[in-house]
mmCIF file of C-alpha atoms and ligand atoms in Angstrom:
data_model
loop_
_atom_site.group_PDB
_atom_site.id
_atom_site.type_symbol
_atom_site.label_atom_id
_atom_site.label_comp_id
_atom_site.label_asym_id
_atom_site.label_seq_id
_atom_site.Cartn_x
_atom_site.Cartn_y
_atom_site.Cartn_z
ATOM 1 C CA MET V 1 65.442 -5.372 257.663
ATOM 2 C CA THR V 2 62.707 -6.270 260.109
ATOM 3 C CA ASP V 3 59.965 -8.900 259.544
ATOM 4 C CA GLN V 4 57.458 -7.096 261.733
ATOM 5 C CA PRO V 5 53.989 -7.250 260.143
ATOM 6 C CA ARG V 6 52.776 -3.882 258.860
ATOM 7 C CA ILE V 7 49.235 -2.593 259.044
ATOM 8 C CA GLY V 8 47.823 -1.565 255.668
ATOM 9 C CA GLN V 9 47.484 2.137 254.913
ATOM 10 C CA VAL V 10 44.225 3.774 253.813
ATOM 11 C CA VAL V 11 44.968 6.158 250.903
ATOM 12 C CA VAL V 12 42.036 8.315 249.824
ATOM 13 C CA LEU V 13 42.273 10.234 246.566
ATOM 14 C CA CYS V 14 39.586 12.836 245.944
ATOM 15 C CA ALA V 15 39.091 15.347 243.129
ATOM 16 C CA ALA V 16 36.477 16.999 240.999
ATOM 17 C CA SER V 17 35.567 14.777 238.062
ATOM 18 C CA GLY V 18 37.988 15.156 235.131
ATOM 19 C CA THR V 19 40.981 16.289 237.230
ATOM 20 C CA GLY V 20 42.954 13.107 236.504
ATOM 21 C CA LYS V 21 42.291 10.957 239.548
ATOM 22 C CA SER V 22 41.866 7.673 237.658
ATOM 23 C CA THR V 23 44.959 8.412 235.544
ATOM 24 C CA LEU V 24 47.111 8.996 238.646
ATOM 25 C CA ALA V 25 45.552 6.110 240.573
ATOM 26 C CA LYS V 26 46.436 3.742 237.701
ATOM 27 C CA LYS V 27 50.054 4.927 237.761
ATOM 28 C CA LEU V 28 50.296 4.342 241.514
ATOM 29 C CA LEU V 29 48.748 0.879 241.241
ATOM 30 C CA SER V 30 51.055 -0.121 238.411
ATOM 31 C CA GLU V 31 54.210 1.062 240.193
ATOM 32 C CA PHE V 32 53.158 -0.598 243.467
ATOM 33 C CA PRO V 33 51.388 -3.809 242.440
ATOM 34 C CA THR V 34 50.948 -4.949 246.052
ATOM 35 C CA PHE V 35 48.511 -2.068 246.534
ATOM 36 C CA GLY V 36 44.935 -3.147 247.041
ATOM 37 C CA TYR V 37 42.255 -1.165 245.218
ATOM 38 C CA SER V 38 38.752 -0.793 246.518
ATOM 39 C CA ILE V 39 36.386 -1.555 243.616
ATOM 40 C CA SER V 40 33.229 0.436 244.227
ATOM 41 C CA TYR V 41 29.637 -0.400 243.373
ATOM 42 C CA THR V 42 27.776 2.092 241.229
ATOM 43 C CA THR V 43 24.450 2.630 239.519
ATOM 44 C CA ARG V 44 26.179 4.671 236.790
ATOM 45 C CA LYS V 45 26.147 3.273 233.248
ATOM 46 C CA LEU V 46 29.288 1.539 232.029
ATOM 47 C CA ARG V 47 31.546 3.791 229.906
ATOM 48 C CA ASN V 48 33.357 2.663 226.777
ATOM 49 C CA GLY V 49 36.440 0.705 227.791
ATOM 50 C CA GLU V 50 35.256 0.029 231.351
ATOM 51 C CA VAL V 51 34.967 -3.540 232.580
ATOM 52 C CA ASP V 52 32.400 -4.716 235.129
ATOM 53 C CA GLY V 53 34.224 -6.058 238.209
ATOM 54 C CA ARG V 54 37.465 -4.249 237.310
ATOM 55 C CA ASP V 55 36.546 -0.544 237.188
ATOM 56 C CA TYR V 56 33.315 -0.835 239.166
ATOM 57 C CA HIS V 57 30.679 -3.377 240.034
ATOM 58 C CA PHE V 58 27.785 -2.021 237.969
ATOM 59 C CA VAL V 59 24.378 -2.625 239.580
ATOM 60 C CA ASP V 60 20.894 -1.153 239.228
ATOM 61 C CA ARG V 61 19.434 1.228 241.822
ATOM 62 C CA GLN V 62 17.233 -1.422 243.404
ATOM 63 C CA GLU V 63 20.195 -3.785 243.976
ATOM 64 C CA PHE V 64 22.337 -0.930 245.320
ATOM 65 C CA ILE V 65 19.654 0.048 247.838
ATOM 66 C CA ARG V 66 19.212 -3.580 248.903
ATOM 67 C CA LEU V 67 22.980 -3.847 249.558
ATOM 68 C CA ARG V 68 23.069 -0.480 251.337
ATOM 69 C CA ASP V 69 20.236 -1.532 253.656
ATOM 70 C CA GLU V 70 22.174 -4.682 254.569
ATOM 71 C CA SER V 71 25.109 -2.454 255.702
ATOM 72 C CA PHE V 72 27.188 -3.911 252.896
ATOM 73 C CA PHE V 73 28.958 -0.568 252.307
ATOM 74 C CA ALA V 74 31.684 1.052 254.461
ATOM 75 C CA GLU V 75 30.486 4.354 252.953
ATOM 76 C CA TRP V 76 28.163 5.359 250.150
ATOM 77 C CA ALA V 77 26.990 8.572 248.488
ATOM 78 C CA GLU V 78 24.955 10.011 245.645
ATOM 79 C CA VAL V 79 27.346 11.757 243.242
ATOM 80 C CA HIS V 80 26.271 13.569 240.045
ATOM 81 C CA GLY V 81 22.924 11.742 240.195
ATOM 82 C CA ASN V 82 24.300 8.193 240.609
ATOM 83 C CA LEU V 83 24.879 6.049 243.688
ATOM 84 C CA TYR V 84 28.392 4.887 244.580
ATOM 85 C CA GLY V 85 29.566 2.756 247.510
ATOM 86 C CA THR V 86 32.632 1.019 248.933
ATOM 87 C CA PRO V 87 32.060 -2.631 249.898
ATOM 88 C CA ARG V 88 33.142 -3.160 253.506
ATOM 89 C CA GLU V 89 34.419 -6.747 253.482
ATOM 90 C CA PRO V 90 37.205 -6.650 250.816
ATOM 91 C CA VAL V 91 38.623 -3.456 252.343
ATOM 92 C CA THR V 92 38.812 -4.941 255.840
ATOM 93 C CA ARG V 93 40.388 -8.118 254.437
ATOM 94 C CA MET V 94 43.079 -6.233 252.477
ATOM 95 C CA LEU V 95 43.986 -3.925 255.379
ATOM 96 C CA GLU V 96 44.221 -6.829 257.822
ATOM 97 C CA ALA V 97 46.544 -8.608 255.379
ATOM 98 C CA GLY V 98 48.858 -5.558 255.570
ATOM 99 C CA LYS V 99 47.961 -4.242 252.110
ATOM 100 C CA ASP V 100 47.720 -0.520 251.470
ATOM 101 C CA VAL V 101 44.328 0.264 249.960
ATOM 102 C CA LEU V 102 43.585 3.056 247.490
ATOM 103 C CA PHE V 103 40.131 4.663 247.440
ATOM 104 C CA ASP V 104 38.916 6.784 244.547
ATOM 105 C CA ILE V 105 35.823 8.288 246.166
ATOM 106 C CA ASP V 106 34.012 11.613 246.446
ATOM 107 C CA ILE V 107 34.158 14.087 249.339
ATOM 108 C CA GLN V 108 31.045 12.762 251.111
ATOM 109 C CA GLY V 109 32.585 9.283 251.060
ATOM 110 C CA ALA V 110 35.953 10.591 252.295
ATOM 111 C CA ARG V 111 34.215 12.236 255.254
ATOM 112 C CA GLN V 112 32.551 8.954 256.168
ATOM 113 C CA LEU V 113 35.797 6.987 255.816
ATOM 114 C CA ARG V 114 37.672 9.445 258.018
ATOM 115 C CA SER V 115 35.433 8.528 260.934
ATOM 116 C CA SER V 116 36.384 4.828 260.519
ATOM 117 C CA PHE V 117 40.016 5.419 259.451
ATOM 118 C CA PRO V 118 41.199 8.680 261.046
ATOM 119 C CA LEU V 119 44.865 7.859 260.352
ATOM 120 C CA GLY V 120 44.449 7.416 256.596
ATOM 121 C CA LEU V 121 46.148 9.632 254.021
ATOM 122 C CA TYR V 122 43.516 12.033 252.683
ATOM 123 C CA ILE V 123 44.753 13.605 249.457
ATOM 124 C CA PHE V 124 42.926 16.155 247.315
ATOM 125 C CA LEU V 125 43.926 16.417 243.695
ATOM 126 C CA LEU V 126 43.428 19.900 242.208
ATOM 127 C CA PRO V 127 43.129 20.967 238.568
ATOM 128 C CA PRO V 128 45.328 23.982 237.747
ATOM 129 C CA SER V 129 42.249 26.001 236.671
ATOM 130 C CA TYR V 130 38.624 25.845 235.533
ATOM 131 C CA GLY V 131 39.689 26.073 231.879
ATOM 132 C CA VAL V 132 41.982 23.056 232.119
ATOM 133 C CA LEU V 133 39.332 21.028 233.948
ATOM 134 C CA ALA V 134 36.691 21.841 231.329
ATOM 135 C CA GLN V 135 39.101 20.821 228.557
ATOM 136 C CA ARG V 136 39.968 17.521 230.239
ATOM 137 C CA LEU V 137 36.349 16.611 230.915
ATOM 138 C CA ALA V 138 35.295 17.346 227.347
ATOM 139 C CA GLY V 139 38.508 15.848 225.898
ATOM 140 C CA ARG V 140 37.976 12.534 227.696
ATOM 141 C CA GLY V 141 35.010 12.064 225.387
ATOM 142 C CA SER V 142 33.278 9.621 227.734
ATOM 143 C CA ASP V 143 30.345 11.772 228.846
ATOM 144 C CA ASP V 144 27.595 13.581 226.939
ATOM 145 C CA PRO V 145 27.626 17.427 227.078
ATOM 146 C CA GLN V 146 24.867 17.490 229.714
ATOM 147 C CA THR V 147 26.881 15.203 232.028
ATOM 148 C CA VAL V 148 30.024 17.288 231.439
ATOM 149 C CA ALA V 149 28.073 20.453 232.337
ATOM 150 C CA LEU V 150 26.692 18.898 235.541
ATOM 151 C CA ARG V 151 30.166 17.728 236.614
ATOM 152 C CA LEU V 152 31.675 21.165 235.954
ATOM 153 C CA GLU V 153 28.868 22.826 237.885
ATOM 154 C CA ASN V 154 29.594 20.588 240.905
ATOM 155 C CA ALA V 155 33.380 21.050 240.637
ATOM 156 C CA LYS V 156 33.571 24.458 242.331
ATOM 157 C CA SER V 157 31.918 23.354 245.575
ATOM 158 C CA GLU V 158 33.972 20.136 245.595
ATOM 159 C CA ILE V 159 37.195 22.157 245.279
ATOM 160 C CA GLN V 160 36.019 24.525 248.023
ATOM 161 C CA ALA V 161 35.954 21.503 250.389
ATOM 162 C CA ALA V 162 39.602 20.668 249.612
ATOM 163 C CA PRO V 163 40.983 22.267 252.840
ATOM 164 C CA GLU V 164 39.417 19.348 254.779
ATOM 165 C CA PHE V 165 42.130 17.169 253.255
ATOM 166 C CA ASP V 166 45.671 16.623 254.556
ATOM 167 C CA TYR V 167 47.547 16.972 251.249
ATOM 168 C CA PHE V 168 47.073 18.886 248.003
ATOM 169 C CA VAL V 169 48.499 17.645 244.718
ATOM 170 C CA VAL V 170 48.036 19.895 241.661
ATOM 171 C CA ASN V 171 47.648 17.894 238.460
ATOM 172 C CA ASP V 172 49.241 20.257 235.953
ATOM 173 C CA ASP V 173 52.057 18.235 234.429
ATOM 174 C CA LEU V 174 51.210 14.544 234.863
ATOM 175 C CA GLU V 175 54.718 13.323 235.713
ATOM 176 C CA ARG V 176 55.275 16.103 238.251
ATOM 177 C CA ALA V 177 51.890 15.492 239.879
ATOM 178 C CA TYR V 178 52.654 11.782 240.040
ATOM 179 C CA ALA V 179 55.992 12.493 241.744
ATOM 180 C CA ASP V 180 54.125 14.464 244.442
ATOM 181 C CA LEU V 181 51.490 11.782 244.934
ATOM 182 C CA ARG V 182 54.171 9.114 245.172
ATOM 183 C CA SER V 183 56.068 11.152 247.811
ATOM 184 C CA VAL V 184 52.967 11.506 249.972
ATOM 185 C CA PHE V 185 52.295 7.781 249.732
ATOM 186 C CA LEU V 186 55.897 6.786 250.527
ATOM 187 C CA ALA V 187 56.107 9.177 253.493
ATOM 188 C CA GLY V 188 52.798 7.787 254.788
ATOM 189 C CA ARG V 189 54.192 4.267 254.758
ATOM 190 C CA LEU V 190 56.828 5.347 257.283
ATOM 191 C CA ARG V 191 54.232 6.448 259.838
ATOM 192 C CA SER V 192 55.001 5.093 263.280
ATOM 193 C CA THR V 193 51.385 3.989 263.794
ATOM 194 C CA LEU V 194 51.648 1.533 260.909
ATOM 195 C CA GLN V 195 54.810 -0.025 262.267
ATOM 196 C CA ALA V 196 53.744 -1.130 265.731
ATOM 197 C CA GLY V 197 56.274 -3.553 267.143
ATOM 198 C CA LEU V 198 59.279 -2.203 265.239
ATOM 199 C CA VAL V 199 60.759 -0.327 268.216
ATOM 200 C CA ASP V 200 60.223 -3.312 270.558
ATOM 201 C CA GLU V 201 62.049 -5.541 268.097
ATOM 202 C CA ILE V 202 65.049 -3.204 267.916
ATOM 203 C CA VAL V 203 65.113 -2.671 271.692
ATOM 204 C CA SER V 204 65.082 -6.419 272.267
ATOM 205 C CA SER V 205 68.068 -6.754 269.927
ATOM 206 C CA PHE V 206 69.961 -4.531 272.424
ATOM 207 C CA GLU V 207 68.910 -6.825 275.250
ATOM 208 C CA ASP V 208 70.100 -9.885 273.291
ATOM 209 C CA SER V 209 73.492 -8.315 272.619
ATOM 210 C CA GLY V 210 76.496 -8.121 274.938
ATOM 211 C CA LEU V 211 75.853 -4.422 275.604
ATOM 212 C CA ALA V 212 74.320 -5.010 279.066
ATOM 213 C CA THR V 213 77.449 -6.922 280.148
ATOM 214 C CA PHE V 214 79.626 -4.061 278.925
ATOM 215 C CA GLY V 215 77.773 -1.618 281.146
ATOM 216 C CA LYS V 216 78.137 -3.850 284.212
ATOM 217 C CA GLY V 217 81.876 -4.387 283.709
ATOM 218 C CA ALA V 218 82.731 -0.668 283.669
HETATM 219 P P1 ADP F 301 39.047 11.643 236.800
HETATM 220 O O1 ADP F 301 39.304 10.203 237.144
HETATM 221 O O2 ADP F 301 39.559 12.592 237.852
HETATM 222 O O3 ADP F 301 37.619 11.919 236.428
HETATM 223 P P2 ADP F 301 40.673 11.089 234.417
HETATM 224 O O4 ADP F 301 41.849 10.395 235.002
HETATM 225 O O5 ADP F 301 39.678 10.279 233.648
HETATM 226 O O6 ADP F 301 39.929 12.009 235.499
HETATM 227 O O7 ADP F 301 41.279 12.252 233.474
HETATM 228 C C1 ADP F 301 40.439 13.098 232.687
HETATM 229 C C2 ADP F 301 41.108 13.345 231.328
HETATM 230 O O8 ADP F 301 42.262 14.171 231.510
HETATM 231 C C3 ADP F 301 41.601 12.062 230.655
HETATM 232 O O9 ADP F 301 41.378 12.160 229.264
HETATM 233 C C4 ADP F 301 43.101 12.037 230.990
HETATM 234 O O10 ADP F 301 43.836 11.351 230.008
HETATM 235 C C5 ADP F 301 43.447 13.524 231.000
HETATM 236 N N1 ADP F 301 44.537 13.892 231.933
HETATM 237 C C6 ADP F 301 44.735 13.450 233.198
HETATM 238 N N2 ADP F 301 45.804 14.055 233.763
HETATM 239 C C7 ADP F 301 46.307 14.895 232.816
HETATM 240 C C8 ADP F 301 47.415 15.829 232.795
HETATM 241 N N3 ADP F 301 48.221 15.996 233.833
HETATM 242 N N4 ADP F 301 47.618 16.520 231.670
HETATM 243 C C9 ADP F 301 46.797 16.375 230.585
HETATM 244 N N5 ADP F 301 45.739 15.529 230.545
HETATM 245 C C10 ADP F 301 45.489 14.817 231.652
HETATM 246 P P1 5GP F 302 32.962 8.481 237.869
HETATM 247 O O1 5GP F 302 31.507 8.335 237.513
HETATM 248 O O2 5GP F 302 33.631 9.591 237.093
HETATM 249 O O3 5GP F 302 33.712 7.180 237.790
HETATM 250 O O4 5GP F 302 33.011 8.928 239.406
HETATM 251 C C1 5GP F 302 32.271 10.048 239.847
HETATM 252 C C2 5GP F 302 32.640 10.371 241.272
HETATM 253 O O5 5GP F 302 32.215 9.316 242.140
HETATM 254 C C3 5GP F 302 34.155 10.522 241.497
HETATM 255 O O6 5GP F 302 34.345 11.666 242.328
HETATM 256 C C4 5GP F 302 34.523 9.264 242.228
HETATM 257 O O7 5GP F 302 35.644 9.459 243.080
HETATM 258 C C5 5GP F 302 33.260 9.027 243.041
HETATM 259 N N1 5GP F 302 33.187 7.639 243.522
HETATM 260 C C6 5GP F 302 33.566 6.516 242.895
HETATM 261 N N2 5GP F 302 33.370 5.440 243.678
HETATM 262 C C7 5GP F 302 32.873 5.894 244.853
HETATM 263 C C8 5GP F 302 32.482 5.261 246.081
HETATM 264 O O8 5GP F 302 32.552 4.052 246.271
HETATM 265 N N3 5GP F 302 32.004 6.076 247.049
HETATM 266 C C9 5GP F 302 31.906 7.431 246.901
HETATM 267 N N4 5GP F 302 31.452 8.123 247.931
HETATM 268 N N5 5GP F 302 32.266 8.062 245.762
HETATM 269 C C10 5GP F 302 32.746 7.301 244.758
#
């Protein structure tokens, strides 16, 4: 096995709210603990069970705008009436350290990230149908009916933007969807662009061997 340093991979997971993005992201992070996760800033209110600094950094609108104006965010967007943004510095640090970084962001954010990281893996997670999405959003029990209605109303146009993405994963059965997501991630890790130096290392092992002498002797 080679010791060549790898470059971290940008993995962007997008979906309409309630599809199961956080559920699948958690599974990926627990199977691959070396994964870095980009903890976003948001002006949304904390939900039951969420922890400030773990799920999000929760800030008020004034603080968010101050940070945005200082170019603190690699991307930011207004989603369902709240502001969300990815802090630039931790992401750069993790990628430079060779860590793969997972982003759970909306479509506007994914578009912005693509201009900085064109070689990332851009994955869109699809619900099997409107009915299933509505059930999951309501069943999660974390949002009031008005918020659920707003998220469902936005879902159709979000799903219509899915063809901008490189991969589709349908979250019908959780284990099957996870197997697909995992395959995309593992295939992405083998990309030649993330393994600069590997070929040179193997070629130099030919030069260090007796093979050149063989050729000359024939
Ligand atoms: P998102 O992060 O996309 O908003 P969540 O991960 O919070 O969505 O999932 C929404 C709800 O659907 C949660 O209650 C979750 O447990 C449930 N859920 C997620 N994936 C599945 C699935 N494949 N089958 C059934 N329920 C699911
Ligand atoms: P939620 O409020 O359900 O946690 O997230 C709502 C939406 O905001 C989801 O689509 C989620 O992916 C998106 N989101 C979360 N963090 C960010 C971020 O940093 N930037 C952008 N653009 N969207 C985000």
